[in-house]
XYZ file of C-alpha atoms in Angstrom:
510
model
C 45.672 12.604 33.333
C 42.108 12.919 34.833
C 39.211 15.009 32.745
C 37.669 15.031 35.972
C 38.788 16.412 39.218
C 36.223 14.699 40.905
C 37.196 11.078 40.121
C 40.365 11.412 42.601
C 38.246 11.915 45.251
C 36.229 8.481 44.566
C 38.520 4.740 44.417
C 36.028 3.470 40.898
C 32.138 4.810 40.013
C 30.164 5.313 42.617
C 26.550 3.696 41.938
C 24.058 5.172 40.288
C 21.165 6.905 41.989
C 17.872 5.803 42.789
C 16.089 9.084 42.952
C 12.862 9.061 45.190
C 9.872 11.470 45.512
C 10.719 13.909 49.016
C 7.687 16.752 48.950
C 5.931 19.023 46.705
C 4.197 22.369 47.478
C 1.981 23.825 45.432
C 0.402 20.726 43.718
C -2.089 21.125 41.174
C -5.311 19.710 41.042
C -5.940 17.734 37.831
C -7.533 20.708 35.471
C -6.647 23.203 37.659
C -5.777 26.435 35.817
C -2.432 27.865 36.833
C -2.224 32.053 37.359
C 0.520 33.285 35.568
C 2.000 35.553 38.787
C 2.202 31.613 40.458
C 4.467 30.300 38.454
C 7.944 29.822 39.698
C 10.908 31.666 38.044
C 13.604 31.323 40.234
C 15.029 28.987 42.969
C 18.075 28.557 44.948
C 19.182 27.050 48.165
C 21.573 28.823 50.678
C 25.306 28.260 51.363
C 24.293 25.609 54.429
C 21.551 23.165 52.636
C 18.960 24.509 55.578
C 17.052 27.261 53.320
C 15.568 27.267 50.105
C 14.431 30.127 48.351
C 11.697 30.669 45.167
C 10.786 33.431 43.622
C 7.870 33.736 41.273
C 6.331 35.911 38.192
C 4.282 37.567 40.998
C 7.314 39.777 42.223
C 6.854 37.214 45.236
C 9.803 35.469 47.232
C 9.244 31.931 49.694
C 11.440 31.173 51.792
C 11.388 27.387 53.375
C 13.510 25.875 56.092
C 14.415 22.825 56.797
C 12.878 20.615 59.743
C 14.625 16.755 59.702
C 17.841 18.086 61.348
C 15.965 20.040 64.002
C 14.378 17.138 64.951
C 17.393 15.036 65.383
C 19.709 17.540 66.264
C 22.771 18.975 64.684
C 25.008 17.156 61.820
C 27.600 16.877 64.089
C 26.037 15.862 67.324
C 24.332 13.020 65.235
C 27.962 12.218 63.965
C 28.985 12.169 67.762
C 26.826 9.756 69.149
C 26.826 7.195 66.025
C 23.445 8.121 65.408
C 22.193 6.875 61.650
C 20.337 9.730 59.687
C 17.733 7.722 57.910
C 15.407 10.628 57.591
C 15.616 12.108 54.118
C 15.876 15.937 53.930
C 12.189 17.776 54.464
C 11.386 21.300 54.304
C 8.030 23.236 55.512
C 7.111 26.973 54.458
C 8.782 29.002 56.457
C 7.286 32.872 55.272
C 6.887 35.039 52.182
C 7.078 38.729 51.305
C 6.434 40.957 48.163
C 9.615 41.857 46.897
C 8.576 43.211 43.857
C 5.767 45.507 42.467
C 5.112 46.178 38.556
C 6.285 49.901 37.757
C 6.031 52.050 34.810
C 9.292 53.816 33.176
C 7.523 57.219 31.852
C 11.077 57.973 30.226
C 11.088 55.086 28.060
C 7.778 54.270 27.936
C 8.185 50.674 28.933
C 6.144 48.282 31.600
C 8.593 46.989 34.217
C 7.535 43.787 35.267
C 7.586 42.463 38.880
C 8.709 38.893 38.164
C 11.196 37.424 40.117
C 14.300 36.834 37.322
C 17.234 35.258 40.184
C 17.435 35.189 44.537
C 21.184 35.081 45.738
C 21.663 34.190 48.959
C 23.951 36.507 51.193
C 26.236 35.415 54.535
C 23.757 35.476 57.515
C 24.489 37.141 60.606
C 22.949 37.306 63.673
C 20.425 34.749 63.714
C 18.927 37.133 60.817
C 19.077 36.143 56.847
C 19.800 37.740 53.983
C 19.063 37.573 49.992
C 19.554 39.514 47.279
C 16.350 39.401 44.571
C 16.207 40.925 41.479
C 13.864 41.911 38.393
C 14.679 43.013 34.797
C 16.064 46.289 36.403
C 16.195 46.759 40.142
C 17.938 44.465 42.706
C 16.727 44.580 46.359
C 18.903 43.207 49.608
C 16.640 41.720 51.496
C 16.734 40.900 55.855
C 14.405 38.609 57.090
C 14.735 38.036 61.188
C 12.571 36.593 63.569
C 11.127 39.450 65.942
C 9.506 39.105 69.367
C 6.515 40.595 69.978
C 6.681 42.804 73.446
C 3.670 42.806 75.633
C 3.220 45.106 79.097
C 2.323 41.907 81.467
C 2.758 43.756 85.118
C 1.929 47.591 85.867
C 1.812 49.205 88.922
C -2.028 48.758 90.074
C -4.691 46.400 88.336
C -7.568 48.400 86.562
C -10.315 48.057 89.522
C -7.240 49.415 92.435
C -7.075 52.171 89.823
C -10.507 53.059 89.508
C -11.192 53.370 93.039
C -7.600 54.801 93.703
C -9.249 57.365 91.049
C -12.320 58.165 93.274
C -10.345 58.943 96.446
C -7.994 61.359 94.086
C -10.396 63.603 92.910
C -12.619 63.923 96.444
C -8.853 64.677 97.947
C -7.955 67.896 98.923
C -6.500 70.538 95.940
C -2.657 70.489 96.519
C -1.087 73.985 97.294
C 1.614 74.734 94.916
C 3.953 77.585 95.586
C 5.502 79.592 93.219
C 9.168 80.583 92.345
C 7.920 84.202 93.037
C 6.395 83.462 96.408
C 3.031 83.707 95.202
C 0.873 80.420 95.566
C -2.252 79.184 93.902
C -4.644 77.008 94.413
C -5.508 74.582 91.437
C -5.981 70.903 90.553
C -2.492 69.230 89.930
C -2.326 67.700 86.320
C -0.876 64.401 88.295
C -3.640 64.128 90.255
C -5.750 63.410 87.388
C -8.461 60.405 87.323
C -5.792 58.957 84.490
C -3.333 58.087 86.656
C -3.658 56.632 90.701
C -0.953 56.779 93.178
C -0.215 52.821 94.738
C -0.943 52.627 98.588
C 2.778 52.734 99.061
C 3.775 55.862 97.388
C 7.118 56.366 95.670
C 8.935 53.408 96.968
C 6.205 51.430 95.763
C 6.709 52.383 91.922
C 8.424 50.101 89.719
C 8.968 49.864 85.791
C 6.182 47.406 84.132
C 7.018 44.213 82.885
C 7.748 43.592 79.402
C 7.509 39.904 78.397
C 8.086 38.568 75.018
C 5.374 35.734 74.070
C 5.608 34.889 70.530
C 7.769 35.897 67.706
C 6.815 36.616 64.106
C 8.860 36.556 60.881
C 9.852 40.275 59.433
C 10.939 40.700 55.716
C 12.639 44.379 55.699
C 14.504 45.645 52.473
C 17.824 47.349 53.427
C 18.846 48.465 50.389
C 18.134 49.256 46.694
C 20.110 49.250 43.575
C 18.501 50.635 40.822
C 19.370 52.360 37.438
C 22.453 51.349 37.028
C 21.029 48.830 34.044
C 19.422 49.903 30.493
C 18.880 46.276 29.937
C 17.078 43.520 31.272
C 19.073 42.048 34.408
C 19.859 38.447 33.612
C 21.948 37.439 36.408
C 23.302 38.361 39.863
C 25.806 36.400 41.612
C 27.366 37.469 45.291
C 31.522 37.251 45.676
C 33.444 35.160 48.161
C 34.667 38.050 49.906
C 31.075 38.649 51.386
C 31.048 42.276 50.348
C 30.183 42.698 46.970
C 28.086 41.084 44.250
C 27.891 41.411 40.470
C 24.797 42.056 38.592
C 24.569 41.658 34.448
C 22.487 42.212 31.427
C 23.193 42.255 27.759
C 25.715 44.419 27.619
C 27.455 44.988 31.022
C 28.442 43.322 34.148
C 27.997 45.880 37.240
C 30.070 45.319 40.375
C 28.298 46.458 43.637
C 29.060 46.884 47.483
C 26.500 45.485 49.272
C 26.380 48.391 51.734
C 26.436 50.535 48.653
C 23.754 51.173 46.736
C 23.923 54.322 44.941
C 27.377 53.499 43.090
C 28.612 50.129 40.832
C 31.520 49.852 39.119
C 30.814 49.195 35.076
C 34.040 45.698 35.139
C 32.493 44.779 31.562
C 31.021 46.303 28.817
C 30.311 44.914 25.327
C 28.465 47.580 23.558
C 29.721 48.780 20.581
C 29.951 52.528 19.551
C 27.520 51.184 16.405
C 24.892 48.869 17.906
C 24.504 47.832 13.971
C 28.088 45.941 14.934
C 26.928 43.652 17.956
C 26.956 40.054 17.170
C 26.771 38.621 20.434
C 25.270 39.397 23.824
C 26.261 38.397 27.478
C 23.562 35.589 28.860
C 24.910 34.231 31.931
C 27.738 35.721 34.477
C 29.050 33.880 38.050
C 31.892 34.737 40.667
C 34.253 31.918 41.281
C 33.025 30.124 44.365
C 36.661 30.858 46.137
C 38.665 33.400 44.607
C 37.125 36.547 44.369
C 38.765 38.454 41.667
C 38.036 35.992 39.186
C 34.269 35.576 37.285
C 33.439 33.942 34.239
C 30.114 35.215 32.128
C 28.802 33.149 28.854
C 27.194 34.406 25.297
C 24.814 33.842 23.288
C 27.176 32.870 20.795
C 28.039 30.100 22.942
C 31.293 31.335 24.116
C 32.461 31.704 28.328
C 34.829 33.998 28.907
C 36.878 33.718 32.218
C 37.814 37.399 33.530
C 40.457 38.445 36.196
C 39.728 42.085 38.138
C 43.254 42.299 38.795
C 43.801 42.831 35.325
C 42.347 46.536 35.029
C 39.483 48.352 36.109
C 37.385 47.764 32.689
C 37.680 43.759 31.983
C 37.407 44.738 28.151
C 39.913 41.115 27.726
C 39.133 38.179 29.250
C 42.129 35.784 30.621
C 40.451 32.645 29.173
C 38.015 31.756 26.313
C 36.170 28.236 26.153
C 34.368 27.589 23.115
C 33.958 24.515 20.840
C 34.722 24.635 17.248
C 31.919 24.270 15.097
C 31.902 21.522 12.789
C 32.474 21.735 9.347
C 28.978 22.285 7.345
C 26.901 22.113 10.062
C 25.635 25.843 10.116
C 22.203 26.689 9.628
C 19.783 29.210 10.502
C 19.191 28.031 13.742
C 22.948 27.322 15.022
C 23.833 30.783 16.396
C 20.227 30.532 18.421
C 20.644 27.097 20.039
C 24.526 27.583 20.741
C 23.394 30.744 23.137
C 24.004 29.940 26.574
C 21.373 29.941 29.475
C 23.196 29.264 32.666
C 26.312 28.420 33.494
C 27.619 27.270 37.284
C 31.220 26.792 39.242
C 31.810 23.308 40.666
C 32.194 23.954 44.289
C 36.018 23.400 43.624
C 36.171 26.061 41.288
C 37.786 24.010 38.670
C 34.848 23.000 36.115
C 32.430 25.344 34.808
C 29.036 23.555 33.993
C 27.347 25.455 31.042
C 23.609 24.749 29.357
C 22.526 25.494 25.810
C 19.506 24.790 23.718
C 20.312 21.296 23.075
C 23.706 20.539 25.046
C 24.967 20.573 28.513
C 28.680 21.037 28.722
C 31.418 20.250 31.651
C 34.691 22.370 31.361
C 37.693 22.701 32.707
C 39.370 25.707 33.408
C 42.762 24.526 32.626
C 41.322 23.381 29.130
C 40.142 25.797 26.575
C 39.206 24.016 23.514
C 36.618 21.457 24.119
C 34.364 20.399 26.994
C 35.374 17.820 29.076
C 31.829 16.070 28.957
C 28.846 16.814 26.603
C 25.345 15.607 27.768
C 22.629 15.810 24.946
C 19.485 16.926 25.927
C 17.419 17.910 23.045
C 19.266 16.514 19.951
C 15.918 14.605 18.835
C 14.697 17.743 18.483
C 16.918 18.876 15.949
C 14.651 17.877 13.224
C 11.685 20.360 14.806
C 13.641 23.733 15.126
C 11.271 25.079 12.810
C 8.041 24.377 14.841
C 10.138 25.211 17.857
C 11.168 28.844 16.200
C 7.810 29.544 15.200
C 6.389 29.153 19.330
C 9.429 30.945 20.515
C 10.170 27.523 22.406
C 13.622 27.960 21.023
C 14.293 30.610 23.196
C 13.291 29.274 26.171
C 16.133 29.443 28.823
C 17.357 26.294 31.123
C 19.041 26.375 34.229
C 21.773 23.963 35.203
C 23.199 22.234 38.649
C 26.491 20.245 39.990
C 25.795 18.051 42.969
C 28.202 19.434 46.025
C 30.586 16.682 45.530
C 31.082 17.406 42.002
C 30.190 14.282 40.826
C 27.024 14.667 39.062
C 25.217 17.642 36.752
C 21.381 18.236 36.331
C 19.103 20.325 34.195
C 15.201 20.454 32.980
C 13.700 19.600 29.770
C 10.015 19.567 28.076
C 6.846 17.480 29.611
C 8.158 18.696 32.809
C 11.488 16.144 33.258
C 14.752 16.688 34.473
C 18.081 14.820 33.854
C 20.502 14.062 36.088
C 23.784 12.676 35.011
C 27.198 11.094 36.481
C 30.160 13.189 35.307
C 32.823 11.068 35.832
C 35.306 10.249 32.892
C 33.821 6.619 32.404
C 30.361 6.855 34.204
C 27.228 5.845 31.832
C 24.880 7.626 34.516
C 21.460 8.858 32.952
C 18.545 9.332 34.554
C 15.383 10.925 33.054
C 12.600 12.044 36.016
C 9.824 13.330 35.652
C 8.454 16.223 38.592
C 5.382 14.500 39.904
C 4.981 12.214 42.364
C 6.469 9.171 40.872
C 9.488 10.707 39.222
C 10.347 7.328 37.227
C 6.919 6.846 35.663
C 8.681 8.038 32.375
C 12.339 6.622 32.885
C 13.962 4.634 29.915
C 16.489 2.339 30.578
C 19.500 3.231 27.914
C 22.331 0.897 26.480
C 25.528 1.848 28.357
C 28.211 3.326 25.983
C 31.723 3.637 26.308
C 33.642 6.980 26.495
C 35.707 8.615 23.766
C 38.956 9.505 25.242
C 39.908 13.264 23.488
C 43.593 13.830 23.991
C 44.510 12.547 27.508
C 41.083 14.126 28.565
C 37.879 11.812 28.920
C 35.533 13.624 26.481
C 31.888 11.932 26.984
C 29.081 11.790 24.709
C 25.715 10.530 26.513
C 22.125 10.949 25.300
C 20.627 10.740 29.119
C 17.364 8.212 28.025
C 15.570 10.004 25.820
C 13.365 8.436 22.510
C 13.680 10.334 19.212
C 11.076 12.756 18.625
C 8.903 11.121 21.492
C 8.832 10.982 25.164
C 9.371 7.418 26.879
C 5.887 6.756 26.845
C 5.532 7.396 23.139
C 3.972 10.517 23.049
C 5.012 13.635 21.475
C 6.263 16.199 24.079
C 4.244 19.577 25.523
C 6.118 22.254 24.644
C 4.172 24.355 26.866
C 5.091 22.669 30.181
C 8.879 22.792 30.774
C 11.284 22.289 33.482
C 13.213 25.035 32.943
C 14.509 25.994 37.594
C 15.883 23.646 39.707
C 18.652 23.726 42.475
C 20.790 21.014 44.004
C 21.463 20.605 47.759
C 24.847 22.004 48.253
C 25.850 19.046 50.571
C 23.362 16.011 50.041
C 21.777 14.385 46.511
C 18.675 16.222 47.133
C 17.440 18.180 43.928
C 14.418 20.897 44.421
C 12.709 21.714 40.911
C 10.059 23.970 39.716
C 7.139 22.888 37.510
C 4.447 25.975 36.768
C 3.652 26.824 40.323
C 4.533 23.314 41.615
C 7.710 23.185 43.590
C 8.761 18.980 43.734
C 11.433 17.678 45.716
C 13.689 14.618 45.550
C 16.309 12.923 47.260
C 18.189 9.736 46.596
């Protein structure tokens, strides 16, 4: 039996990839100080692979398109005429609104902060798109069209016929207006004004002025807005396959909304004890299965992902599934509850593996397999030895995102000194790559030994340490703590991987 779905769809390993610099916007001069309300904090490309979307501390969301396929024409007409797409995928800016402002709760005395925490895109319609964007407490559904600008380019007369069409007005004769009484009076008619001139022709003559439509400009307008329906800070939003409604969550609950909704969500999970002295874990992470919509899966800090099913009952107080990995024997310490708390977790586009990140780990399940991960990637195990230093900054607590590549085949996530690792997932693949976001990605990349995989069971359980040197980077020196890769996105249908370092968005392609 397979531990991966994905190797059926692939006869053997498919190379590994040779990653390659694409774009960056937003590059930083060397020295150049970064504003906090620049830096990125969220990122996410749409359903199609065309838009990509960042959102930043600022309250501020970017929206970029992409230009290569444009230029070439469609996927499919390309595919028609035999046509070779060489070009690698490019983006430009496309526009930007404030979605976001800083408020003020008076009731609760706390500062609300504008910055960007996740963007979901929504099904677009109409030539128009839509986005969901959220902060720690409000979510906002977002419309962005493209809007012609109407100008009046023909009227009736040309300003100097109306000027002197003017004069001979007001020397004419006063009109004689009867009355419906029979009376009549003698006074200037309001339409016989200088204002307005009567064309040579009279009535026939009249006609409607032209309205042309010159240019068009990009409009951001907010359709909706759901708001206090969360006492704690929002940690995730993630929109359902059915195209109507979308799930919001923060420590304690998971809200279930109708887009068209907004004054109403249904409470589907809550986790709050009747003594808050008795919590012991929190929710981190939650996600809607990519295809079936009454099934979601939300992670803990305790390290714990918890598949639910809506069909079940109204309040999802018991989950259908529980993956979680048995601790080993005398390895607790102080810090194991801390780095076992789960960031992010993501559906494969199949729906069958659940990629989850930690402090130190990134995990592959399977949803038919409760008890272990199918893969384990280490990411900061030489690090182990520095928890302490790393408590003491708060570093420990920083929060990493995690990708799949469309195909499945491949999972990604950021690191320290601003690197990402991208790595093949396939039982019996020895693909690591360490990259670093700058213009020369492989600058810092470490060739590894290959090692073979541990078979678990009939399931390929893998082990890989993704090219990294204990303690130190790969060019010997000690790593920043204080830059991190912590957002990046794959392209839903190509190896293209968009990442976020300070205010620097970096893209690659391989």
């Amino acid at each position: 039996m397979k531990g991966n779905g994905a190797e059926g769809l692939s006869p053997g390993l498919p190379p590994p990839l040779e990653w390659k610099f694409s774009q960056v916007f937003g590059e930083r001069a060397a020295g150049e100080e970064v504003q906090e309300v620049d830096i990125i904090s969220a990122i996410e490309f749409d359903k199609s692979g065309d838009h990509l979307a960042t959102g930043d501390r600022g309250g501020r969301v970017v929206l970029f398109e992409r230009i290569d396929v444009r230029s070439h024409g469609s996927r499919k007409d390309l595919e028609k005429q035999d046509y070779p797409t060489i070009r690698h995928p490019e983006f430009r800016y496309k526009t930007e609104f404030q979605s976001h402002e800083p408020e003020f709760d008076y009731l609760k005395s706390l500062e609300i902060e504008e910055k960007i925490n996740k963007i979901k895109w929504c099904q677009t319609a109409n030539g128009a798109l839509f986005l969901l964007s959220t902060n720690d407490k409000t979510i906002k559904y977002w419309k962005v069209q493209e809007k012609k600008v109407k100008k009046i380019s023909e009227m009736n007369v040309d300003a100097s016929k109306a000027v002197q069409n003017g004069s001979i007005a007001s020397s004419s004769v006063t009109p004689r207006r009867c009355l419906p009484n029979g009376g009549c009076y003698e006074g200037h008619d309001s339409h016989s004004s200088n204002d307005l001139s009567f064309p040579p022709g009279g009535f026939p003559s009249l006609h409607l002025p032209v309205v042309t439509c010159q240019e068009t400009s990009l409009t951001a307008r907010c359709r909706k807005i759901y708001a206090h329906a969360h006492d704690y800070h929002i940690n995730s939003i993630s929109n359902n396959s059915d195209g109507e409604t979308f799930i919001s969550a923060d420590d304690l609950r998971i809200n279930l909304w109708n887009l068209e909704i907004s004054n109403q969500s249904f409470n589907i999970v809550d986790v709050k004890p009747a003594n808050m002295e008795d919590l012991t874990e929190v929710i981190t992470s939650a996600e809607f299965h990519p295809s079936h919509c009454n099934m979601l899966a939300y992670s803990s800090s305790k390290g714990s992902i918890r598949l639910i099913d809506l069909r079940q009952s109204a309040l999802c107080d018991k989950h259908s599934k529980m993956f979680e990995e048995r601790e080993a024997p005398g390895s607790r310490s102080f810090f194991t509850e801390i780095i076992a708390s789960i960031s992010d977790i993501r559906f494969a586009k199949d729906g069958r593996h659940i990629l989850s990140r930690d402090y130190m780990t990134l995990k592959l399940w399977d949803i038919n397999m409760e008890s272990a991960p199918v893969a384990t990637f280490q990411i900061h195990e030489y690090l182990r030895p520095k928890l302490c230093d790393l408590y003491e900054n708060d570093s420990i607590f920083d929060k990493f995102d995690c990708c799949l590549s469309g195909d499945g085949l491949r999972v990604a996530t950021g690191s320290y000194g601003n690197l990402f690792r991208v790595f093949g997932c396939i039982p019996g693949s020895n693909e690591a790559a360490t990259l670093e976001a700058s213009k020369n990605p492989t600058r810092r990349q470490v060739q590894t030994p290959s090692r073979p995989a541990r078979s678990l069971s009939s399931f390929a359980r893998v082990v890989r340490r993704g090219a990294e040197s204990p303690g130190v980077d790969a060019n010997g020196n000690s790593f920043d703590f204080t830059t991190k890769l912590l957002h990046l996105a794959w392209h839903p249908t190509e190896n293209s991987i968009a990442c976020a370092a300070m205010n620097s968005l970096y893209m690659y392609y391989a």
